[in-house]
Amino acid sequence: MDESSALSLGLLLIAETPADADWLRQHIADWPSSRPLLEHVADTQSACARLAANDVDVVILVLHDASPTDLEVRLKPVARLRKANAGITVLVLTDFEPDEHAAARILQSANDYLVKHQLSPWSLTRSIRVAGKYHGLQRQLLDVLGASPDGMIVVDEDGRVLYVNQAGARMFGRVPSDLQGELFGYPVAGADRTELDIGTEHTAEMRVVDVEWSGDRAHRSRCAT
Protein backbone atom coordinates (compact mmCIF):
# COMPACT_ATOMS: atom_id res chain seq x y z
CA MET A 1 0.00 0.00 0.00
CA ASP A 2 1.36 3.44 -0.82
CA GLU A 3 1.71 6.23 1.69
CA SER A 4 -1.45 8.05 0.58
CA SER A 5 -3.51 4.87 1.09
CA ALA A 6 -2.25 4.51 4.65
CA LEU A 7 -3.46 8.02 5.51
CA SER A 8 -7.09 7.00 5.25
CA LEU A 9 -6.80 3.49 6.70
CA GLY A 10 -9.55 2.87 9.26
CA LEU A 11 -9.25 0.07 11.82
CA LEU A 12 -12.12 -1.25 13.94
CA LEU A 13 -11.05 -3.41 16.90
CA ILE A 14 -13.55 -5.83 18.45
CA ALA A 15 -12.20 -6.63 21.92
CA GLU A 16 -13.77 -7.18 25.31
CA THR A 17 -11.22 -5.13 27.26
CA PRO A 18 -9.55 -1.72 26.74
CA ALA A 19 -6.19 -3.43 27.40
CA ASP A 20 -6.39 -5.05 23.96
CA ALA A 21 -6.87 -1.64 22.36
CA ASP A 22 -3.88 -0.28 24.32
CA TRP A 23 -1.73 -3.22 23.14
CA LEU A 24 -2.65 -2.59 19.51
CA ARG A 25 -2.03 1.17 19.76
CA GLN A 26 1.44 0.52 21.19
CA HIS A 27 2.28 -1.92 18.42
CA ILE A 28 1.29 0.47 15.64
CA ALA A 29 2.93 3.49 17.28
CA ASP A 30 5.83 3.35 14.81
CA TRP A 31 3.62 3.16 11.72
CA PRO A 32 5.83 4.31 8.80
CA SER A 33 3.47 7.15 7.87
CA SER A 34 0.47 8.76 9.54
CA ARG A 35 -1.03 6.12 11.78
CA PRO A 36 -4.42 4.63 10.90
CA LEU A 37 -7.52 5.66 12.79
CA LEU A 38 -8.25 3.01 15.43
CA GLU A 39 -11.65 2.65 17.03
CA HIS A 40 -12.51 0.10 19.73
CA VAL A 41 -15.88 -1.58 20.28
CA ALA A 42 -16.67 -4.33 22.76
CA ASP A 43 -18.79 -6.65 20.62
CA THR A 44 -19.80 -7.58 17.10
CA GLN A 45 -23.23 -5.96 17.39
CA SER A 46 -21.57 -2.60 18.03
CA ALA A 47 -19.18 -3.27 15.14
CA CYS A 48 -22.06 -3.86 12.73
CA ALA A 49 -23.60 -0.53 13.69
CA ARG A 50 -20.25 1.22 13.31
CA LEU A 51 -19.64 -0.26 9.83
CA ALA A 52 -22.71 1.55 8.52
CA ALA A 53 -20.55 4.69 8.21
CA ASN A 54 -18.55 2.90 5.49
CA ASP A 55 -15.16 4.30 6.60
CA VAL A 56 -13.60 1.13 8.06
CA ASP A 57 -11.00 -0.76 6.02
CA VAL A 58 -9.99 -3.57 8.39
CA VAL A 59 -11.85 -5.21 11.28
CA ILE A 60 -9.67 -6.89 13.94
CA LEU A 61 -11.24 -9.38 16.35
CA VAL A 62 -9.34 -10.40 19.51
CA LEU A 63 -9.70 -14.02 20.67
CA HIS A 64 -8.33 -15.10 24.06
CA ASP A 65 -9.88 -18.55 24.38
CA ALA A 66 -9.34 -21.52 22.05
CA SER A 67 -12.26 -23.56 23.38
CA PRO A 68 -14.75 -24.73 20.73
CA THR A 69 -17.58 -22.97 22.58
CA ASP A 70 -15.81 -19.61 22.64
CA LEU A 71 -14.80 -19.93 19.00
CA GLU A 72 -18.42 -20.59 18.04
CA VAL A 73 -19.80 -17.72 20.14
CA ARG A 74 -17.25 -15.15 18.93
CA LEU A 75 -16.82 -16.19 15.29
CA LYS A 76 -20.39 -16.84 14.18
CA PRO A 77 -21.42 -13.16 14.45
CA VAL A 78 -18.20 -12.14 12.67
CA ALA A 79 -19.06 -14.43 9.75
CA ARG A 80 -22.45 -12.71 9.52
CA LEU A 81 -20.79 -9.30 9.73
CA ARG A 82 -18.43 -10.17 6.90
CA LYS A 83 -21.25 -11.51 4.75
CA ALA A 84 -23.36 -8.40 5.33
CA ASN A 85 -20.50 -6.00 4.51
CA ALA A 86 -19.20 -6.98 1.10
CA GLY A 87 -15.50 -6.22 0.65
CA ILE A 88 -14.66 -5.77 4.35
CA THR A 89 -11.41 -7.42 5.52
CA VAL A 90 -11.42 -9.25 8.88
CA LEU A 91 -8.31 -10.26 10.84
CA VAL A 92 -8.40 -12.35 14.02
CA LEU A 93 -5.77 -11.66 16.69
CA THR A 94 -5.24 -14.59 19.08
CA ASP A 95 -3.39 -15.26 22.34
CA PHE A 96 -2.92 -18.88 21.30
CA GLU A 97 -1.57 -20.94 18.43
CA PRO A 98 -4.69 -22.45 16.83
CA ASP A 99 -4.70 -26.17 16.15
CA GLU A 100 -5.83 -27.42 12.75
CA HIS A 101 -9.52 -27.44 13.70
CA ALA A 102 -9.44 -23.99 15.32
CA ALA A 103 -7.50 -22.49 12.40
CA ALA A 104 -10.02 -23.87 9.91
CA ARG A 105 -12.89 -22.49 12.00
CA ILE A 106 -11.29 -19.05 12.17
CA LEU A 107 -10.66 -18.95 8.43
CA GLN A 108 -14.30 -19.76 7.76
CA SER A 109 -15.21 -16.43 9.36
CA ALA A 110 -12.17 -14.21 8.73
CA ASN A 111 -9.63 -13.47 6.03
CA ASP A 112 -6.64 -14.40 8.20
CA TYR A 113 -5.43 -14.75 11.79
CA LEU A 114 -2.38 -13.46 13.66
CA VAL A 115 -0.83 -14.93 16.83
CA LYS A 116 0.15 -12.21 19.32
CA HIS A 117 3.37 -13.71 20.65
CA GLN A 118 4.65 -14.27 17.10
CA LEU A 119 4.24 -10.61 16.14
CA SER A 120 6.67 -7.74 16.15
CA PRO A 121 5.46 -4.18 15.60
CA TRP A 122 6.88 -4.42 12.05
CA SER A 123 5.11 -7.69 11.18
CA LEU A 124 1.82 -6.50 12.68
CA THR A 125 2.03 -3.25 10.72
CA ARG A 126 2.80 -5.14 7.52
CA SER A 127 -0.13 -7.55 8.04
CA ILE A 128 -2.56 -4.69 8.62
CA ARG A 129 -1.31 -2.78 5.59
CA VAL A 130 -1.66 -5.86 3.38
CA ALA A 131 -5.20 -6.36 4.72
CA GLY A 132 -5.96 -2.72 3.98
CA LYS A 133 -4.67 -3.07 0.44
CA TYR A 134 -6.82 -6.17 -0.07
CA HIS A 135 -9.84 -4.22 1.15
CA GLY A 136 -9.05 -1.49 -1.37
CA LEU A 137 -8.96 -4.02 -4.20
CA GLN A 138 -12.27 -5.48 -3.04
CA ARG A 139 -13.85 -2.04 -3.04
CA GLN A 140 -12.57 -1.41 -6.56
CA LEU A 141 -14.14 -4.69 -7.68
CA LEU A 142 -17.46 -3.68 -6.12
CA ASP A 143 -17.25 -0.31 -7.89
CA VAL A 144 -16.74 -2.10 -11.22
CA LEU A 145 -19.67 -4.44 -10.56
CA GLY A 146 -21.82 -1.56 -9.39
CA ALA A 147 -21.20 0.39 -12.59
CA SER A 148 -21.91 -2.55 -14.90
CA PRO A 149 -24.92 -2.09 -17.21
CA ASP A 150 -25.71 -5.79 -16.73
CA GLY A 151 -27.42 -7.02 -13.59
CA MET A 152 -24.99 -8.72 -11.17
CA ILE A 153 -26.42 -10.79 -8.32
CA VAL A 154 -24.50 -12.94 -5.82
CA VAL A 155 -26.57 -15.60 -4.03
CA ASP A 156 -25.39 -17.88 -1.21
CA GLU A 157 -25.99 -21.62 -0.91
CA ASP A 158 -29.29 -20.98 0.87
CA GLY A 159 -30.57 -18.79 -1.97
CA ARG A 160 -30.19 -15.47 -0.15
CA VAL A 161 -28.91 -12.40 -1.96
CA LEU A 162 -25.44 -11.38 -0.75
CA TYR A 163 -24.90 -8.65 -3.32
CA VAL A 164 -26.83 -7.02 -6.14
CA ASN A 165 -25.82 -4.03 -8.23
CA GLN A 166 -28.07 -1.18 -9.31
CA ALA A 167 -28.80 -2.73 -12.72
CA GLY A 168 -29.76 -6.06 -11.15
CA ALA A 169 -32.08 -4.48 -8.59
CA ARG A 170 -33.65 -2.25 -11.23
CA MET A 171 -34.73 -5.33 -13.22
CA PHE A 172 -36.94 -6.27 -10.28
CA GLY A 173 -38.17 -2.74 -9.67
CA ARG A 174 -36.22 -2.55 -6.40
CA VAL A 175 -33.11 -0.92 -4.95
CA PRO A 176 -30.08 -2.99 -3.84
CA SER A 177 -30.67 -2.47 -0.11
CA ASP A 178 -34.17 -3.95 -0.45
CA LEU A 179 -32.90 -7.18 -2.02
CA GLN A 180 -29.77 -7.85 0.06
CA GLY A 181 -30.43 -10.65 2.54
CA GLU A 182 -33.71 -11.64 0.85
CA LEU A 183 -34.39 -14.99 -0.83
CA PHE A 184 -33.65 -14.68 -4.55
CA GLY A 185 -36.56 -16.89 -5.61
CA TYR A 186 -34.99 -18.30 -8.77
CA PRO A 187 -32.90 -21.49 -9.13
CA VAL A 188 -29.17 -20.83 -9.52
CA ALA A 189 -27.34 -23.90 -8.18
CA GLY A 190 -26.01 -25.99 -11.02
CA ALA A 191 -27.44 -23.65 -13.64
CA ASP A 192 -25.29 -22.32 -16.44
CA ARG A 193 -27.96 -20.39 -18.30
CA THR A 194 -31.53 -19.72 -17.17
CA GLU A 195 -34.35 -17.57 -18.52
CA LEU A 196 -36.01 -15.45 -15.85
CA ASP A 197 -39.66 -14.49 -16.18
CA ILE A 198 -39.61 -11.44 -13.94
CA GLY A 199 -43.32 -10.81 -14.32
CA THR A 200 -42.88 -7.44 -15.96
CA GLU A 201 -42.83 -6.56 -19.64
CA HIS A 202 -39.61 -8.44 -20.32
CA THR A 203 -37.63 -11.55 -19.54
CA ALA A 204 -33.91 -11.80 -18.84
CA GLU A 205 -31.23 -14.36 -19.53
CA MET A 206 -29.17 -15.31 -16.49
CA ARG A 207 -25.71 -16.87 -16.64
CA VAL A 208 -24.44 -18.45 -13.41
CA VAL A 209 -20.91 -19.20 -12.20
CA ASP A 210 -19.68 -20.50 -8.84
CA VAL A 211 -17.59 -17.97 -6.88
CA GLU A 212 -16.19 -17.41 -3.40
CA TRP A 213 -17.80 -14.41 -1.72
CA SER A 214 -16.70 -13.20 1.72
CA GLY A 215 -15.16 -16.62 2.35
CA ASP A 216 -18.23 -18.66 1.43
CA ARG A 217 -19.20 -20.58 -1.70
CA ALA A 218 -21.77 -18.62 -3.67
CA HIS A 219 -23.24 -18.24 -7.13
CA ARG A 220 -22.74 -15.11 -9.23
CA SER A 221 -25.52 -14.45 -11.69
CA ARG A 222 -25.12 -12.11 -14.66
CA CYS A 223 -28.50 -11.02 -15.98
CA ALA A 224 -29.16 -9.29 -19.28
CA THR A 225 -32.44 -8.51 -20.99
PDB file of C-alpha atoms in Angstrom:
ATOM      1  CA  MET A   1       0.000   0.000   0.000  1.00  0.00           C
ATOM      2  CA  ASP A   2       1.357   3.442  -0.818  1.00  0.00           C
ATOM      3  CA  GLU A   3       1.715   6.233   1.693  1.00  0.00           C
ATOM      4  CA  SER A   4      -1.451   8.048   0.584  1.00  0.00           C
ATOM      5  CA  SER A   5      -3.508   4.867   1.089  1.00  0.00           C
ATOM      6  CA  ALA A   6      -2.246   4.507   4.652  1.00  0.00           C
ATOM      7  CA  LEU A   7      -3.463   8.025   5.509  1.00  0.00           C
ATOM      8  CA  SER A   8      -7.093   7.002   5.253  1.00  0.00           C
ATOM      9  CA  LEU A   9      -6.804   3.486   6.703  1.00  0.00           C
ATOM     10  CA  GLY A  10      -9.550   2.872   9.257  1.00  0.00           C
ATOM     11  CA  LEU A  11      -9.248   0.069  11.825  1.00  0.00           C
ATOM     12  CA  LEU A  12     -12.116  -1.246  13.941  1.00  0.00           C
ATOM     13  CA  LEU A  13     -11.054  -3.405  16.896  1.00  0.00           C
ATOM     14  CA  ILE A  14     -13.550  -5.826  18.453  1.00  0.00           C
ATOM     15  CA  ALA A  15     -12.196  -6.627  21.918  1.00  0.00           C
ATOM     16  CA  GLU A  16     -13.775  -7.184  25.306  1.00  0.00           C
ATOM     17  CA  THR A  17     -11.223  -5.134  27.264  1.00  0.00           C
ATOM     18  CA  PRO A  18      -9.547  -1.724  26.744  1.00  0.00           C
ATOM     19  CA  ALA A  19      -6.185  -3.433  27.399  1.00  0.00           C
ATOM     20  CA  ASP A  20      -6.385  -5.050  23.964  1.00  0.00           C
ATOM     21  CA  ALA A  21      -6.866  -1.643  22.357  1.00  0.00           C
ATOM     22  CA  ASP A  22      -3.879  -0.283  24.316  1.00  0.00           C
ATOM     23  CA  TRP A  23      -1.735  -3.217  23.135  1.00  0.00           C
ATOM     24  CA  LEU A  24      -2.650  -2.588  19.508  1.00  0.00           C
ATOM     25  CA  ARG A  25      -2.032   1.165  19.760  1.00  0.00           C
ATOM     26  CA  GLN A  26       1.436   0.521  21.191  1.00  0.00           C
ATOM     27  CA  HIS A  27       2.280  -1.924  18.419  1.00  0.00           C
ATOM     28  CA  ILE A  28       1.287   0.474  15.635  1.00  0.00           C
ATOM     29  CA  ALA A  29       2.927   3.489  17.283  1.00  0.00           C
ATOM     30  CA  ASP A  30       5.828   3.345  14.811  1.00  0.00           C
ATOM     31  CA  TRP A  31       3.617   3.156  11.719  1.00  0.00           C
ATOM     32  CA  PRO A  32       5.825   4.306   8.801  1.00  0.00           C
ATOM     33  CA  SER A  33       3.474   7.150   7.873  1.00  0.00           C
ATOM     34  CA  SER A  34       0.470   8.757   9.535  1.00  0.00           C
ATOM     35  CA  ARG A  35      -1.028   6.116  11.782  1.00  0.00           C
ATOM     36  CA  PRO A  36      -4.424   4.629  10.895  1.00  0.00           C
ATOM     37  CA  LEU A  37      -7.515   5.662  12.794  1.00  0.00           C
ATOM     38  CA  LEU A  38      -8.247   3.012  15.427  1.00  0.00           C
ATOM     39  CA  GLU A  39     -11.652   2.651  17.033  1.00  0.00           C
ATOM     40  CA  HIS A  40     -12.507   0.103  19.726  1.00  0.00           C
ATOM     41  CA  VAL A  41     -15.877  -1.583  20.277  1.00  0.00           C
ATOM     42  CA  ALA A  42     -16.668  -4.328  22.757  1.00  0.00           C
ATOM     43  CA  ASP A  43     -18.787  -6.653  20.623  1.00  0.00           C
ATOM     44  CA  THR A  44     -19.799  -7.583  17.098  1.00  0.00           C
ATOM     45  CA  GLN A  45     -23.227  -5.960  17.389  1.00  0.00           C
ATOM     46  CA  SER A  46     -21.570  -2.598  18.031  1.00  0.00           C
ATOM     47  CA  ALA A  47     -19.178  -3.268  15.143  1.00  0.00           C
ATOM     48  CA  CYS A  48     -22.065  -3.860  12.733  1.00  0.00           C
ATOM     49  CA  ALA A  49     -23.603  -0.529  13.686  1.00  0.00           C
ATOM     50  CA  ARG A  50     -20.249   1.217  13.308  1.00  0.00           C
ATOM     51  CA  LEU A  51     -19.636  -0.261   9.833  1.00  0.00           C
ATOM     52  CA  ALA A  52     -22.709   1.546   8.516  1.00  0.00           C
ATOM     53  CA  ALA A  53     -20.552   4.687   8.210  1.00  0.00           C
ATOM     54  CA  ASN A  54     -18.551   2.898   5.493  1.00  0.00           C
ATOM     55  CA  ASP A  55     -15.163   4.297   6.601  1.00  0.00           C
ATOM     56  CA  VAL A  56     -13.602   1.129   8.056  1.00  0.00           C
ATOM     57  CA  ASP A  57     -10.996  -0.762   6.018  1.00  0.00           C
ATOM     58  CA  VAL A  58      -9.993  -3.569   8.390  1.00  0.00           C
ATOM     59  CA  VAL A  59     -11.851  -5.213  11.279  1.00  0.00           C
ATOM     60  CA  ILE A  60      -9.669  -6.886  13.937  1.00  0.00           C
ATOM     61  CA  LEU A  61     -11.239  -9.380  16.354  1.00  0.00           C
ATOM     62  CA  VAL A  62      -9.341 -10.395  19.512  1.00  0.00           C
ATOM     63  CA  LEU A  63      -9.704 -14.017  20.671  1.00  0.00           C
ATOM     64  CA  HIS A  64      -8.333 -15.096  24.061  1.00  0.00           C
ATOM     65  CA  ASP A  65      -9.885 -18.554  24.380  1.00  0.00           C
ATOM     66  CA  ALA A  66      -9.344 -21.517  22.054  1.00  0.00           C
ATOM     67  CA  SER A  67     -12.260 -23.555  23.377  1.00  0.00           C
ATOM     68  CA  PRO A  68     -14.748 -24.728  20.731  1.00  0.00           C
ATOM     69  CA  THR A  69     -17.578 -22.975  22.582  1.00  0.00           C
ATOM     70  CA  ASP A  70     -15.812 -19.609  22.636  1.00  0.00           C
ATOM     71  CA  LEU A  71     -14.804 -19.929  19.000  1.00  0.00           C
ATOM     72  CA  GLU A  72     -18.415 -20.589  18.043  1.00  0.00           C
ATOM     73  CA  VAL A  73     -19.796 -17.717  20.137  1.00  0.00           C
ATOM     74  CA  ARG A  74     -17.251 -15.151  18.926  1.00  0.00           C
ATOM     75  CA  LEU A  75     -16.823 -16.195  15.292  1.00  0.00           C
ATOM     76  CA  LYS A  76     -20.390 -16.840  14.178  1.00  0.00           C
ATOM     77  CA  PRO A  77     -21.424 -13.162  14.452  1.00  0.00           C
ATOM     78  CA  VAL A  78     -18.204 -12.144  12.673  1.00  0.00           C
ATOM     79  CA  ALA A  79     -19.057 -14.425   9.751  1.00  0.00           C
ATOM     80  CA  ARG A  80     -22.455 -12.712   9.517  1.00  0.00           C
ATOM     81  CA  LEU A  81     -20.790  -9.297   9.731  1.00  0.00           C
ATOM     82  CA  ARG A  82     -18.432 -10.172   6.902  1.00  0.00           C
ATOM     83  CA  LYS A  83     -21.254 -11.514   4.747  1.00  0.00           C
ATOM     84  CA  ALA A  84     -23.363  -8.397   5.330  1.00  0.00           C
ATOM     85  CA  ASN A  85     -20.504  -6.000   4.513  1.00  0.00           C
ATOM     86  CA  ALA A  86     -19.199  -6.983   1.100  1.00  0.00           C
ATOM     87  CA  GLY A  87     -15.505  -6.218   0.648  1.00  0.00           C
ATOM     88  CA  ILE A  88     -14.656  -5.774   4.351  1.00  0.00           C
ATOM     89  CA  THR A  89     -11.410  -7.422   5.524  1.00  0.00           C
ATOM     90  CA  VAL A  90     -11.421  -9.245   8.882  1.00  0.00           C
ATOM     91  CA  LEU A  91      -8.307 -10.259  10.839  1.00  0.00           C
ATOM     92  CA  VAL A  92      -8.401 -12.354  14.024  1.00  0.00           C
ATOM     93  CA  LEU A  93      -5.771 -11.656  16.689  1.00  0.00           C
ATOM     94  CA  THR A  94      -5.245 -14.588  19.080  1.00  0.00           C
ATOM     95  CA  ASP A  95      -3.387 -15.256  22.340  1.00  0.00           C
ATOM     96  CA  PHE A  96      -2.920 -18.883  21.297  1.00  0.00           C
ATOM     97  CA  GLU A  97      -1.565 -20.942  18.428  1.00  0.00           C
ATOM     98  CA  PRO A  98      -4.694 -22.453  16.828  1.00  0.00           C
ATOM     99  CA  ASP A  99      -4.701 -26.166  16.149  1.00  0.00           C
ATOM    100  CA  GLU A 100      -5.832 -27.419  12.751  1.00  0.00           C
ATOM    101  CA  HIS A 101      -9.518 -27.438  13.701  1.00  0.00           C
ATOM    102  CA  ALA A 102      -9.441 -23.986  15.317  1.00  0.00           C
ATOM    103  CA  ALA A 103      -7.500 -22.491  12.399  1.00  0.00           C
ATOM    104  CA  ALA A 104     -10.019 -23.872   9.912  1.00  0.00           C
ATOM    105  CA  ARG A 105     -12.891 -22.493  11.997  1.00  0.00           C
ATOM    106  CA  ILE A 106     -11.285 -19.051  12.171  1.00  0.00           C
ATOM    107  CA  LEU A 107     -10.656 -18.946   8.429  1.00  0.00           C
ATOM    108  CA  GLN A 108     -14.305 -19.759   7.758  1.00  0.00           C
ATOM    109  CA  SER A 109     -15.207 -16.435   9.356  1.00  0.00           C
ATOM    110  CA  ALA A 110     -12.175 -14.210   8.733  1.00  0.00           C
ATOM    111  CA  ASN A 111      -9.631 -13.471   6.030  1.00  0.00           C
ATOM    112  CA  ASP A 112      -6.636 -14.396   8.196  1.00  0.00           C
ATOM    113  CA  TYR A 113      -5.430 -14.747  11.786  1.00  0.00           C
ATOM    114  CA  LEU A 114      -2.375 -13.464  13.660  1.00  0.00           C
ATOM    115  CA  VAL A 115      -0.829 -14.927  16.834  1.00  0.00           C
ATOM    116  CA  LYS A 116       0.151 -12.212  19.316  1.00  0.00           C
ATOM    117  CA  HIS A 117       3.370 -13.715  20.650  1.00  0.00           C
ATOM    118  CA  GLN A 118       4.653 -14.267  17.105  1.00  0.00           C
ATOM    119  CA  LEU A 119       4.235 -10.610  16.136  1.00  0.00           C
ATOM    120  CA  SER A 120       6.670  -7.736  16.150  1.00  0.00           C
ATOM    121  CA  PRO A 121       5.462  -4.178  15.596  1.00  0.00           C
ATOM    122  CA  TRP A 122       6.876  -4.424  12.047  1.00  0.00           C
ATOM    123  CA  SER A 123       5.114  -7.694  11.185  1.00  0.00           C
ATOM    124  CA  LEU A 124       1.823  -6.496  12.677  1.00  0.00           C
ATOM    125  CA  THR A 125       2.026  -3.249  10.716  1.00  0.00           C
ATOM    126  CA  ARG A 126       2.797  -5.142   7.522  1.00  0.00           C
ATOM    127  CA  SER A 127      -0.134  -7.549   8.040  1.00  0.00           C
ATOM    128  CA  ILE A 128      -2.561  -4.691   8.625  1.00  0.00           C
ATOM    129  CA  ARG A 129      -1.310  -2.780   5.586  1.00  0.00           C
ATOM    130  CA  VAL A 130      -1.664  -5.865   3.378  1.00  0.00           C
ATOM    131  CA  ALA A 131      -5.202  -6.360   4.725  1.00  0.00           C
ATOM    132  CA  GLY A 132      -5.965  -2.719   3.983  1.00  0.00           C
ATOM    133  CA  LYS A 133      -4.666  -3.071   0.439  1.00  0.00           C
ATOM    134  CA  TYR A 134      -6.817  -6.169  -0.072  1.00  0.00           C
ATOM    135  CA  HIS A 135      -9.837  -4.216   1.154  1.00  0.00           C
ATOM    136  CA  GLY A 136      -9.053  -1.486  -1.371  1.00  0.00           C
ATOM    137  CA  LEU A 137      -8.960  -4.023  -4.199  1.00  0.00           C
ATOM    138  CA  GLN A 138     -12.269  -5.484  -3.044  1.00  0.00           C
ATOM    139  CA  ARG A 139     -13.854  -2.040  -3.037  1.00  0.00           C
ATOM    140  CA  GLN A 140     -12.567  -1.406  -6.558  1.00  0.00           C
ATOM    141  CA  LEU A 141     -14.138  -4.685  -7.680  1.00  0.00           C
ATOM    142  CA  LEU A 142     -17.456  -3.677  -6.122  1.00  0.00           C
ATOM    143  CA  ASP A 143     -17.246  -0.308  -7.889  1.00  0.00           C
ATOM    144  CA  VAL A 144     -16.740  -2.097 -11.222  1.00  0.00           C
ATOM    145  CA  LEU A 145     -19.672  -4.442 -10.556  1.00  0.00           C
ATOM    146  CA  GLY A 146     -21.818  -1.555  -9.393  1.00  0.00           C
ATOM    147  CA  ALA A 147     -21.204   0.393 -12.592  1.00  0.00           C
ATOM    148  CA  SER A 148     -21.913  -2.551 -14.903  1.00  0.00           C
ATOM    149  CA  PRO A 149     -24.920  -2.090 -17.213  1.00  0.00           C
ATOM    150  CA  ASP A 150     -25.713  -5.792 -16.729  1.00  0.00           C
ATOM    151  CA  GLY A 151     -27.424  -7.023 -13.591  1.00  0.00           C
ATOM    152  CA  MET A 152     -24.992  -8.716 -11.168  1.00  0.00           C
ATOM    153  CA  ILE A 153     -26.422 -10.792  -8.322  1.00  0.00           C
ATOM    154  CA  VAL A 154     -24.495 -12.945  -5.815  1.00  0.00           C
ATOM    155  CA  VAL A 155     -26.566 -15.596  -4.033  1.00  0.00           C
ATOM    156  CA  ASP A 156     -25.387 -17.877  -1.210  1.00  0.00           C
ATOM    157  CA  GLU A 157     -25.985 -21.618  -0.915  1.00  0.00           C
ATOM    158  CA  ASP A 158     -29.287 -20.975   0.873  1.00  0.00           C
ATOM    159  CA  GLY A 159     -30.570 -18.792  -1.966  1.00  0.00           C
ATOM    160  CA  ARG A 160     -30.194 -15.468  -0.147  1.00  0.00           C
ATOM    161  CA  VAL A 161     -28.907 -12.403  -1.962  1.00  0.00           C
ATOM    162  CA  LEU A 162     -25.437 -11.383  -0.749  1.00  0.00           C
ATOM    163  CA  TYR A 163     -24.904  -8.652  -3.319  1.00  0.00           C
ATOM    164  CA  VAL A 164     -26.835  -7.017  -6.141  1.00  0.00           C
ATOM    165  CA  ASN A 165     -25.817  -4.030  -8.228  1.00  0.00           C
ATOM    166  CA  GLN A 166     -28.073  -1.178  -9.314  1.00  0.00           C
ATOM    167  CA  ALA A 167     -28.801  -2.726 -12.717  1.00  0.00           C
ATOM    168  CA  GLY A 168     -29.759  -6.063 -11.152  1.00  0.00           C
ATOM    169  CA  ALA A 169     -32.075  -4.480  -8.591  1.00  0.00           C
ATOM    170  CA  ARG A 170     -33.649  -2.249 -11.232  1.00  0.00           C
ATOM    171  CA  MET A 171     -34.728  -5.327 -13.221  1.00  0.00           C
ATOM    172  CA  PHE A 172     -36.941  -6.272 -10.275  1.00  0.00           C
ATOM    173  CA  GLY A 173     -38.174  -2.737  -9.675  1.00  0.00           C
ATOM    174  CA  ARG A 174     -36.219  -2.553  -6.404  1.00  0.00           C
ATOM    175  CA  VAL A 175     -33.112  -0.922  -4.953  1.00  0.00           C
ATOM    176  CA  PRO A 176     -30.075  -2.994  -3.839  1.00  0.00           C
ATOM    177  CA  SER A 177     -30.669  -2.470  -0.112  1.00  0.00           C
ATOM    178  CA  ASP A 178     -34.173  -3.948  -0.450  1.00  0.00           C
ATOM    179  CA  LEU A 179     -32.899  -7.178  -2.018  1.00  0.00           C
ATOM    180  CA  GLN A 180     -29.772  -7.854   0.056  1.00  0.00           C
ATOM    181  CA  GLY A 181     -30.430 -10.654   2.537  1.00  0.00           C
ATOM    182  CA  GLU A 182     -33.708 -11.645   0.847  1.00  0.00           C
ATOM    183  CA  LEU A 183     -34.388 -14.989  -0.826  1.00  0.00           C
ATOM    184  CA  PHE A 184     -33.646 -14.682  -4.546  1.00  0.00           C
ATOM    185  CA  GLY A 185     -36.559 -16.890  -5.611  1.00  0.00           C
ATOM    186  CA  TYR A 186     -34.992 -18.303  -8.772  1.00  0.00           C
ATOM    187  CA  PRO A 187     -32.896 -21.493  -9.129  1.00  0.00           C
ATOM    188  CA  VAL A 188     -29.172 -20.825  -9.521  1.00  0.00           C
ATOM    189  CA  ALA A 189     -27.341 -23.901  -8.183  1.00  0.00           C
ATOM    190  CA  GLY A 190     -26.011 -25.991 -11.024  1.00  0.00           C
ATOM    191  CA  ALA A 191     -27.443 -23.652 -13.640  1.00  0.00           C
ATOM    192  CA  ASP A 192     -25.292 -22.323 -16.440  1.00  0.00           C
ATOM    193  CA  ARG A 193     -27.964 -20.391 -18.303  1.00  0.00           C
ATOM    194  CA  THR A 194     -31.529 -19.721 -17.173  1.00  0.00           C
ATOM    195  CA  GLU A 195     -34.347 -17.571 -18.516  1.00  0.00           C
ATOM    196  CA  LEU A 196     -36.012 -15.445 -15.848  1.00  0.00           C
ATOM    197  CA  ASP A 197     -39.655 -14.485 -16.184  1.00  0.00           C
ATOM    198  CA  ILE A 198     -39.612 -11.435 -13.944  1.00  0.00           C
ATOM    199  CA  GLY A 199     -43.318 -10.810 -14.317  1.00  0.00           C
ATOM    200  CA  THR A 200     -42.878  -7.439 -15.957  1.00  0.00           C
ATOM    201  CA  GLU A 201     -42.826  -6.563 -19.636  1.00  0.00           C
ATOM    202  CA  HIS A 202     -39.609  -8.441 -20.323  1.00  0.00           C
ATOM    203  CA  THR A 203     -37.625 -11.553 -19.541  1.00  0.00           C
ATOM    204  CA  ALA A 204     -33.914 -11.801 -18.836  1.00  0.00           C
ATOM    205  CA  GLU A 205     -31.227 -14.360 -19.535  1.00  0.00           C
ATOM    206  CA  MET A 206     -29.173 -15.311 -16.486  1.00  0.00           C
ATOM    207  CA  ARG A 207     -25.706 -16.866 -16.637  1.00  0.00           C
ATOM    208  CA  VAL A 208     -24.444 -18.454 -13.408  1.00  0.00           C
ATOM    209  CA  VAL A 209     -20.905 -19.195 -12.204  1.00  0.00           C
ATOM    210  CA  ASP A 210     -19.682 -20.497  -8.835  1.00  0.00           C
ATOM    211  CA  VAL A 211     -17.592 -17.969  -6.884  1.00  0.00           C
ATOM    212  CA  GLU A 212     -16.186 -17.412  -3.398  1.00  0.00           C
ATOM    213  CA  TRP A 213     -17.802 -14.405  -1.720  1.00  0.00           C
ATOM    214  CA  SER A 214     -16.696 -13.203   1.721  1.00  0.00           C
ATOM    215  CA  GLY A 215     -15.161 -16.617   2.352  1.00  0.00           C
ATOM    216  CA  ASP A 216     -18.227 -18.659   1.427  1.00  0.00           C
ATOM    217  CA  ARG A 217     -19.199 -20.582  -1.696  1.00  0.00           C
ATOM    218  CA  ALA A 218     -21.766 -18.616  -3.667  1.00  0.00           C
ATOM    219  CA  HIS A 219     -23.245 -18.237  -7.134  1.00  0.00           C
ATOM    220  CA  ARG A 220     -22.736 -15.110  -9.227  1.00  0.00           C
ATOM    221  CA  SER A 221     -25.522 -14.446 -11.693  1.00  0.00           C
ATOM    222  CA  ARG A 222     -25.121 -12.107 -14.658  1.00  0.00           C
ATOM    223  CA  CYS A 223     -28.498 -11.018 -15.980  1.00  0.00           C
ATOM    224  CA  ALA A 224     -29.163  -9.292 -19.279  1.00  0.00           C
ATOM    225  CA  THR A 225     -32.439  -8.514 -20.993  1.00  0.00           C
TER     226      THR A 225
END
